[in-house]
GROMACS .gro file of C-alpha atoms in nm:
model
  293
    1UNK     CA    1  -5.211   0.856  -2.120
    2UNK     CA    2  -4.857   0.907  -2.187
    3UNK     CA    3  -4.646   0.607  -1.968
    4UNK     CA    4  -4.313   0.750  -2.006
    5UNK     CA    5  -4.285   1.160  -1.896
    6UNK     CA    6  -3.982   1.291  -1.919
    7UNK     CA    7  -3.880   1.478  -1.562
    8UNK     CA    8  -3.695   1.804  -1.535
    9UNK     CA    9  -3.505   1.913  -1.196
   10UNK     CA   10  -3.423   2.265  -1.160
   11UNK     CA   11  -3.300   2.452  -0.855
   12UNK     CA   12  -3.605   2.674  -0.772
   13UNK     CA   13  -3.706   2.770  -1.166
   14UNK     CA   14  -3.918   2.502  -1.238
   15UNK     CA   15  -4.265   2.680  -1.277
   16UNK     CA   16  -4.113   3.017  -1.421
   17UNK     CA   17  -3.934   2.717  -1.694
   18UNK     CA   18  -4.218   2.542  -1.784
   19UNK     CA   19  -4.416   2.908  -1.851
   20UNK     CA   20  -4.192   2.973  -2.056
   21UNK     CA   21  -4.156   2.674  -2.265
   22UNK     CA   22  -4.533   2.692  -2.299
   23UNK     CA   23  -4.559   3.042  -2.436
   24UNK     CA   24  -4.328   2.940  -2.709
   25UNK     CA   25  -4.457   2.589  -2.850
   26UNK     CA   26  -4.804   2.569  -2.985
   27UNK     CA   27  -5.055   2.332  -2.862
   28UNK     CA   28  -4.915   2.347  -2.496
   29UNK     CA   29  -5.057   2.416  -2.200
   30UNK     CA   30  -4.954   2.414  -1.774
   31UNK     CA   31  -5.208   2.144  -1.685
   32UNK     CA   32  -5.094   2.112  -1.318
   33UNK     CA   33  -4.913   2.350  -1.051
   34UNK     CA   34  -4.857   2.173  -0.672
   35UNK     CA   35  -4.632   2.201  -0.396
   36UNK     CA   36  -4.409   1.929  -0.150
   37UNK     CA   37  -4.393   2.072   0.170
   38UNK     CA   38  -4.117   1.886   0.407
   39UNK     CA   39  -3.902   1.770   0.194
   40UNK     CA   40  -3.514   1.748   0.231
   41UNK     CA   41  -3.509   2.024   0.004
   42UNK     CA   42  -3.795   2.202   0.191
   43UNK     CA   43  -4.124   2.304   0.037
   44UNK     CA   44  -4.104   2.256  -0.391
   45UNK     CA   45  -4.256   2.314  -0.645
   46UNK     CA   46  -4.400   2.092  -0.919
   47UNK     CA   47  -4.547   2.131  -1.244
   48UNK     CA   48  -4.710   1.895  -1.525
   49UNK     CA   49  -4.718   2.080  -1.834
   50UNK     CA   50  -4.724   1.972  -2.204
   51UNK     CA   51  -4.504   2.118  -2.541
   52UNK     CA   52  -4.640   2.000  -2.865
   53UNK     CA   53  -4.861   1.710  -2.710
   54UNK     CA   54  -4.593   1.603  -2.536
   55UNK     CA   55  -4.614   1.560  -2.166
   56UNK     CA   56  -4.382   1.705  -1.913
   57UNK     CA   57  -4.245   1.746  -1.552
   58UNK     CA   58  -4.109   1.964  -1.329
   59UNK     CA   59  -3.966   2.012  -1.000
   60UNK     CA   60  -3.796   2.321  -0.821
   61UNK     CA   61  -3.593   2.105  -0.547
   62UNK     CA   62  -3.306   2.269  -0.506
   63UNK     CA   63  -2.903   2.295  -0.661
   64UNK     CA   64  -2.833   1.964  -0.645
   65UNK     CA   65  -2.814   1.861  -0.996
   66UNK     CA   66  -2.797   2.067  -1.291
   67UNK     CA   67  -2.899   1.987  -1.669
   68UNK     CA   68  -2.648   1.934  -1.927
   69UNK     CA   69  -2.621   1.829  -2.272
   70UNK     CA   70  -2.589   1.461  -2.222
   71UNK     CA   71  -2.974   1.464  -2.296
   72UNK     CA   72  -3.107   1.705  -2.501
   73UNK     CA   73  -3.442   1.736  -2.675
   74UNK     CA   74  -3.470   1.704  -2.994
   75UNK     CA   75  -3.759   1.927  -3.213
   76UNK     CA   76  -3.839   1.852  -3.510
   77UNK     CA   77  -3.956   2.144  -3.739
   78UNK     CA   78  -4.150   2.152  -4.049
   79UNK     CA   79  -3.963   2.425  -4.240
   80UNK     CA   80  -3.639   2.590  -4.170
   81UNK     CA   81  -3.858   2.902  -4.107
   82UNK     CA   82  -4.009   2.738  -3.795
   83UNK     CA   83  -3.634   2.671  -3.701
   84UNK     CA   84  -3.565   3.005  -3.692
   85UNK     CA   85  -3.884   3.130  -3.532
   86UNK     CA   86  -3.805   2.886  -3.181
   87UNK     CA   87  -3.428   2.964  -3.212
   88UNK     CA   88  -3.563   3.344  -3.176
   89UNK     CA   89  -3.714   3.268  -2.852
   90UNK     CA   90  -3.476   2.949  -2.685
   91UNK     CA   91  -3.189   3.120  -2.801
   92UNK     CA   92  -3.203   3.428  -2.569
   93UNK     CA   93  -2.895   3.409  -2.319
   94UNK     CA   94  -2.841   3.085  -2.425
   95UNK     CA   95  -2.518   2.847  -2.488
   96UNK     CA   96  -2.491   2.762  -2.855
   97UNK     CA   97  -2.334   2.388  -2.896
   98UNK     CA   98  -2.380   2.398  -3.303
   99UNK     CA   99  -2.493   2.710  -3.499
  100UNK     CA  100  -2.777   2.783  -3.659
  101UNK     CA  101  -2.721   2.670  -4.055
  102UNK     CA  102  -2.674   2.437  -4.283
  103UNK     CA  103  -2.585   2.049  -4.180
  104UNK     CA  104  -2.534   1.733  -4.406
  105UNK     CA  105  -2.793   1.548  -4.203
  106UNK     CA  106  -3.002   1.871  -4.200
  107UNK     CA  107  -3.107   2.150  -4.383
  108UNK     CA  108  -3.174   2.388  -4.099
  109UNK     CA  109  -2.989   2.292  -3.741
  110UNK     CA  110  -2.901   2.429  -3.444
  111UNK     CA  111  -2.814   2.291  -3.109
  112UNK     CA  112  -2.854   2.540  -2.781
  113UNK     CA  113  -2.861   2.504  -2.397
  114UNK     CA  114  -3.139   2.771  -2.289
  115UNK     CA  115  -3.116   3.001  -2.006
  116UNK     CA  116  -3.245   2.728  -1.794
  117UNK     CA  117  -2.993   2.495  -1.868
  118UNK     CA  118  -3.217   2.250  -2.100
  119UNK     CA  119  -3.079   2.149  -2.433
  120UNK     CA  120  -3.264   2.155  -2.739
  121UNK     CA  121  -3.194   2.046  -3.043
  122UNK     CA  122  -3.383   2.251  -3.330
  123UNK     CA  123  -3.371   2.078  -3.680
  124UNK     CA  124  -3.581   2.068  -4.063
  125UNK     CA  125  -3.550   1.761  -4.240
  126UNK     CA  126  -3.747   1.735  -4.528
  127UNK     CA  127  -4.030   1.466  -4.451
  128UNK     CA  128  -4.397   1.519  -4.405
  129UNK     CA  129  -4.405   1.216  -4.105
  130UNK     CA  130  -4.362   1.398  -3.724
  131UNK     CA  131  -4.535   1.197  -3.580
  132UNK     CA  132  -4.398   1.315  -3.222
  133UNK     CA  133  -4.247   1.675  -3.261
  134UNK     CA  134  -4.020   1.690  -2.974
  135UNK     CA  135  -3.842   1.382  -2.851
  136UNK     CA  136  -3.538   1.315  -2.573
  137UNK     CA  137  -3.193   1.254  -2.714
  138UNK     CA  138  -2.984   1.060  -2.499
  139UNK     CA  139  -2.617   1.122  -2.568
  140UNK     CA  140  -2.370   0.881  -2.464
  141UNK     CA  141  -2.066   1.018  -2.309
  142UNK     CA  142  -1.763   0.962  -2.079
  143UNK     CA  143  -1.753   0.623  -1.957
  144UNK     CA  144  -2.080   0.491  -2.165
  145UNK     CA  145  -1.999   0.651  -2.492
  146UNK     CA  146  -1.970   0.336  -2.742
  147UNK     CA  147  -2.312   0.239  -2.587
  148UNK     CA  148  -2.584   0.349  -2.739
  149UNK     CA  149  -2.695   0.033  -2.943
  150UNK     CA  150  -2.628  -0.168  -2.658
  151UNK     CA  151  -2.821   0.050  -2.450
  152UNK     CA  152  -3.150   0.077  -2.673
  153UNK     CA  153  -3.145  -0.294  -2.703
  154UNK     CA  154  -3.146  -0.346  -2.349
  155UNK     CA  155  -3.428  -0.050  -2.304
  156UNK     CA  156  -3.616  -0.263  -2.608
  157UNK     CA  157  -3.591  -0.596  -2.401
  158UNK     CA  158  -3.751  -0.434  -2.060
  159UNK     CA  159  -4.054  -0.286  -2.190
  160UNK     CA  160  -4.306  -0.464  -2.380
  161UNK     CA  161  -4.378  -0.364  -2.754
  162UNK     CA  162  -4.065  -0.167  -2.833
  163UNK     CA  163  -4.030  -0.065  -3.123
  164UNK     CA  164  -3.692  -0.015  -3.306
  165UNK     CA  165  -3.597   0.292  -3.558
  166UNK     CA  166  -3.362   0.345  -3.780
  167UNK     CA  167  -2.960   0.327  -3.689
  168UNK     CA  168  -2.669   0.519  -3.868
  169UNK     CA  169  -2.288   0.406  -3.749
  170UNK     CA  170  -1.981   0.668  -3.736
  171UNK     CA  171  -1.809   0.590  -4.077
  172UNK     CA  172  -1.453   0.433  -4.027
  173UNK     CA  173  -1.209   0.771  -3.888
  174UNK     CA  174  -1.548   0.989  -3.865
  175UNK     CA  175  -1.585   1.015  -3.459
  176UNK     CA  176  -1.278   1.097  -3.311
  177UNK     CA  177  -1.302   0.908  -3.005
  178UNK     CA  178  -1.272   0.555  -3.175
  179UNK     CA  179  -1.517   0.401  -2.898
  180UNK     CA  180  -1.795   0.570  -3.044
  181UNK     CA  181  -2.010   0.380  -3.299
  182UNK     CA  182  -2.357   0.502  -3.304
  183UNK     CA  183  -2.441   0.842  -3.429
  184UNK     CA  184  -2.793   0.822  -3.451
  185UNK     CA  185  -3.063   0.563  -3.361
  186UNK     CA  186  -3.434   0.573  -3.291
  187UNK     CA  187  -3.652   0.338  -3.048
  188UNK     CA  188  -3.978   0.374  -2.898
  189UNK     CA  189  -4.055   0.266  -2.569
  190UNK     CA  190  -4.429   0.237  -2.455
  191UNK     CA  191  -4.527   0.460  -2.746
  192UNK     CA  192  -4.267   0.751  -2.669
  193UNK     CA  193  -4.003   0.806  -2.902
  194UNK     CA  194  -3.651   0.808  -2.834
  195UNK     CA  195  -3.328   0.892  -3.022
  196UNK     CA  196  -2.965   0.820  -2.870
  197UNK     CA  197  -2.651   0.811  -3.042
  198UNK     CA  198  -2.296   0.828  -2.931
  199UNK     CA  199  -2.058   1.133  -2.847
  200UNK     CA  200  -1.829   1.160  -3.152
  201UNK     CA  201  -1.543   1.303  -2.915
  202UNK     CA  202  -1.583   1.089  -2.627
  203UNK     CA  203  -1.760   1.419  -2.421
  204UNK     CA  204  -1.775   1.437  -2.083
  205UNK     CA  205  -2.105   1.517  -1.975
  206UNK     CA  206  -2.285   1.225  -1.798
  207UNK     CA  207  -2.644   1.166  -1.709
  208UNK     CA  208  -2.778   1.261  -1.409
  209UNK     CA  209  -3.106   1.319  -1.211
  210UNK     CA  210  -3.137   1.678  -1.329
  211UNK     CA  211  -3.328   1.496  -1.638
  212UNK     CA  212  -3.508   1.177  -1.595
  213UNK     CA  213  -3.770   0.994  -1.743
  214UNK     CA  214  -4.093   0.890  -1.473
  215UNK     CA  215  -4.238   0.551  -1.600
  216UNK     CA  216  -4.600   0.574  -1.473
  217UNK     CA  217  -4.720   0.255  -1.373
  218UNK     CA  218  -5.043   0.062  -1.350
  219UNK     CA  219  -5.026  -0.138  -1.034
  220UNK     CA  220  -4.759  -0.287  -0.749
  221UNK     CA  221  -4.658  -0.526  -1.010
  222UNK     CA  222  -4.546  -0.305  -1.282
  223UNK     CA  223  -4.337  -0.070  -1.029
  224UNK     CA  224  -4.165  -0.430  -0.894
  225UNK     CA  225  -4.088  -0.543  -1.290
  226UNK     CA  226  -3.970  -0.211  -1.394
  227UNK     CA  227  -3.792  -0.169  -1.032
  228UNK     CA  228  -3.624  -0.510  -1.061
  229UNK     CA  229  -3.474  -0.466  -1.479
  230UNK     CA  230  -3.391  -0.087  -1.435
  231UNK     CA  231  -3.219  -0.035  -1.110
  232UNK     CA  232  -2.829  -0.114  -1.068
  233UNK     CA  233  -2.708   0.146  -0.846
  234UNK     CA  234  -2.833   0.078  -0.472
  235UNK     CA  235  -2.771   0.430  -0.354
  236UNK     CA  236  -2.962   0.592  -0.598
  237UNK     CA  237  -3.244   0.404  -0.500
  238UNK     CA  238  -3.461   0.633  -0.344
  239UNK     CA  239  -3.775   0.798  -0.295
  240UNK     CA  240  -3.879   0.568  -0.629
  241UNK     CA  241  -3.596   0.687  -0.847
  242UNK     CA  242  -3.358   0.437  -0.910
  243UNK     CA  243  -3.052   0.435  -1.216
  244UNK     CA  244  -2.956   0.162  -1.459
  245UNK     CA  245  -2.647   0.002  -1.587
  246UNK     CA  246  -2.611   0.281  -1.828
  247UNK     CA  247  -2.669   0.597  -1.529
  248UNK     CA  248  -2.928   0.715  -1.665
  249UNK     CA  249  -3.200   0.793  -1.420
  250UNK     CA  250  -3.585   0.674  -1.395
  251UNK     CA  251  -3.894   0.739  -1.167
  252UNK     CA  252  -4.104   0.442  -1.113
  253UNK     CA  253  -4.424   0.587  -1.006
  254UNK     CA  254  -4.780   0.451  -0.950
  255UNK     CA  255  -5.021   0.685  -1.193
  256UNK     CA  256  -5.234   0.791  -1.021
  257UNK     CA  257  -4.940   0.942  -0.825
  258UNK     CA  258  -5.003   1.282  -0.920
  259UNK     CA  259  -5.367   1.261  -0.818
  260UNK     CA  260  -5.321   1.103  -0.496
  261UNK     CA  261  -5.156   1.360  -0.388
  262UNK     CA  262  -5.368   1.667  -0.542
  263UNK     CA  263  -5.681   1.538  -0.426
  264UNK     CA  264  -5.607   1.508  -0.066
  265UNK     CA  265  -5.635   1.704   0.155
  266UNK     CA  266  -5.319   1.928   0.317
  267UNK     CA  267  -5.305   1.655   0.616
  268UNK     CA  268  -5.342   1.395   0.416
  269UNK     CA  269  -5.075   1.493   0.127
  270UNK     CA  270  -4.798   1.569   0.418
  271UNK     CA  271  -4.839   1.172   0.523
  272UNK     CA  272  -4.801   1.094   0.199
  273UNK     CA  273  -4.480   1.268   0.117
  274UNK     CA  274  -4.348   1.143   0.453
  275UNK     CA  275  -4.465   0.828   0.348
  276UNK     CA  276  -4.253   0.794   0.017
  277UNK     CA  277  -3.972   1.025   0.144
  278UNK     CA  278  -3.884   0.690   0.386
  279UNK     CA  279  -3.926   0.447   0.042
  280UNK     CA  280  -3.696   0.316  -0.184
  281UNK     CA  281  -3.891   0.134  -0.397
  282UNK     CA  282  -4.254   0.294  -0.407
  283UNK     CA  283  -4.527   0.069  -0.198
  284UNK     CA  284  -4.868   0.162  -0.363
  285UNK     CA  285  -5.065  -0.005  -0.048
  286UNK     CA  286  -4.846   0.180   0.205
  287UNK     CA  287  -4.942   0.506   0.002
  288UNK     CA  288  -5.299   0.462   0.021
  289UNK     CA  289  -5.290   0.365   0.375
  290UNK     CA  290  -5.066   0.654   0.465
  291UNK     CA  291  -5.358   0.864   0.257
  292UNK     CA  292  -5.650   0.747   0.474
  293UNK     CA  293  -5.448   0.771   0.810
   0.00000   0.00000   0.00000
């Protein structure tokens, strides 16, 4: 089971999204379709679906927060043809951030924002090891940009087994914004890769709920741990989504969260959700009680 699923917020588009996403990436499939009923944002959608291998989420929960490029994801393509052939399909109606060419770091790039709002970035580099085709980019802007290394470290010393890539630095004079130092870097965390570097310009897109990352969790004790390094602004602590030091957001979620809530019964899943809507911190016990009545 993948532990770390990254988490996509979209106003009400989220099923409509991920059928798209899964018509154009091979090996991918909708795996789960459900819906929230009484929620502050009223009844939502949700949707587990996977690209590539790689697993996803999705919620419709209103316009509250809206996807930018400050994470992006990042596909890597075997041949500049297979460039080409997604840019076809994500680059209908959508926002180009980099064209589609040439690159010193790649032979085939190009960096969009869909008509959904999600940014991808499409790239051939000439290796034969993908061992995880599409992976988050976080990009460190604003107020954090500078902080990539110092964020992957920190990441690296909260979850057990990290594993740390390979790091490039700006030359001296490359990024114009002279804070930024990083411009690419590679960790995994829990088995899911990860690539972050800094904004060259300084940027001004932050992180923000509209893409998060749910940390699934194998018992009370992981969700306090996890709860207790990650989380360092109070009110964002809610509903088990919390934010770290660095703003980017996380879901600290029991596993079986998904199922608890899919195999009970429309009674039973409405105490749940009122159950967690009143949390902070998620209470695995209180769930299960809240379940059986």
């Amino acid at each position: 089971m993948q532990k770390i699923v990254p988490h996509l917020w979209f106003d009400t588009q989220a099923v409509e999204a991920a059928n798209w996403y899964v018509s154009i990436f091979a090996h991918s499939e909708i795996t789960h379709i459900s819906q929230l009923h009484d929620t502050p944002s009223g009844d939502v959608d949700t949707v587990e679906f996977t690209l590539d291998g790689v697993d996803f989420s999705a919620i419709s929960a209103g316009p509250y927060f809206t996807l930018n490029s400050a994470i992006s994801l990042m596909v890597t393509c075997r041949s500049a043809e297979e460039v080409d052939a997604l840019y076809a399909h994500l680059g209908k109606d959508a926002t180009i951030l980099m064209p589609l060419g040439a690159y010193p770091f790649s032979k085939r790039y190009v960096w969009l924002q869909d008509r959904f709002g999600l940014s991808w970035q499409l790239c051939y580099f000439e290796t034969d090891e993908i061992s995880q085709k599409i992976r988050p980019v976080l990009l460190f802007s604003d107020a954090v940009c500078g902080k990539a290394e110092e964020a992957l470290t920190f990441y690296a010393s909260i979850f057990p087994g990290a594993i740390s890539g390979y790091v490039n630095h700006y030359l001296p004079g490359e990024a114009k914004d002279a804070r930024a130092k990083t411009n690419y870097a590679e960790l995994t965390l829990l088995e899911h890769q990860f690539v972050a570097m800094d904004h060259g310009v300084g940027g001004d897109e932050t992180f923000n709920e509209a893409f998060s990352f749910m940390v699934l969790c194998e018992d009370q004790a992981e969700i306090d741990y996890y709860w207790e390094k990650l989380s360092f602004v109070p009110e964002a602590e809610q509903c088990g989504w919390l934010k770290d030091k660095f703003g980017l957001s996380w879901q600290i979620v029991p596993k079986n969260m998904g199922e608890l809530l899919s195999s009970a019964a429309p009674e039973e899943a409405a105490r749940i959700t009122q159950t967690f809507l009143q949390m902070k911190k998620l209470d695995i016990r209180a769930l299960e009680q809240a379940r059986n009545g």
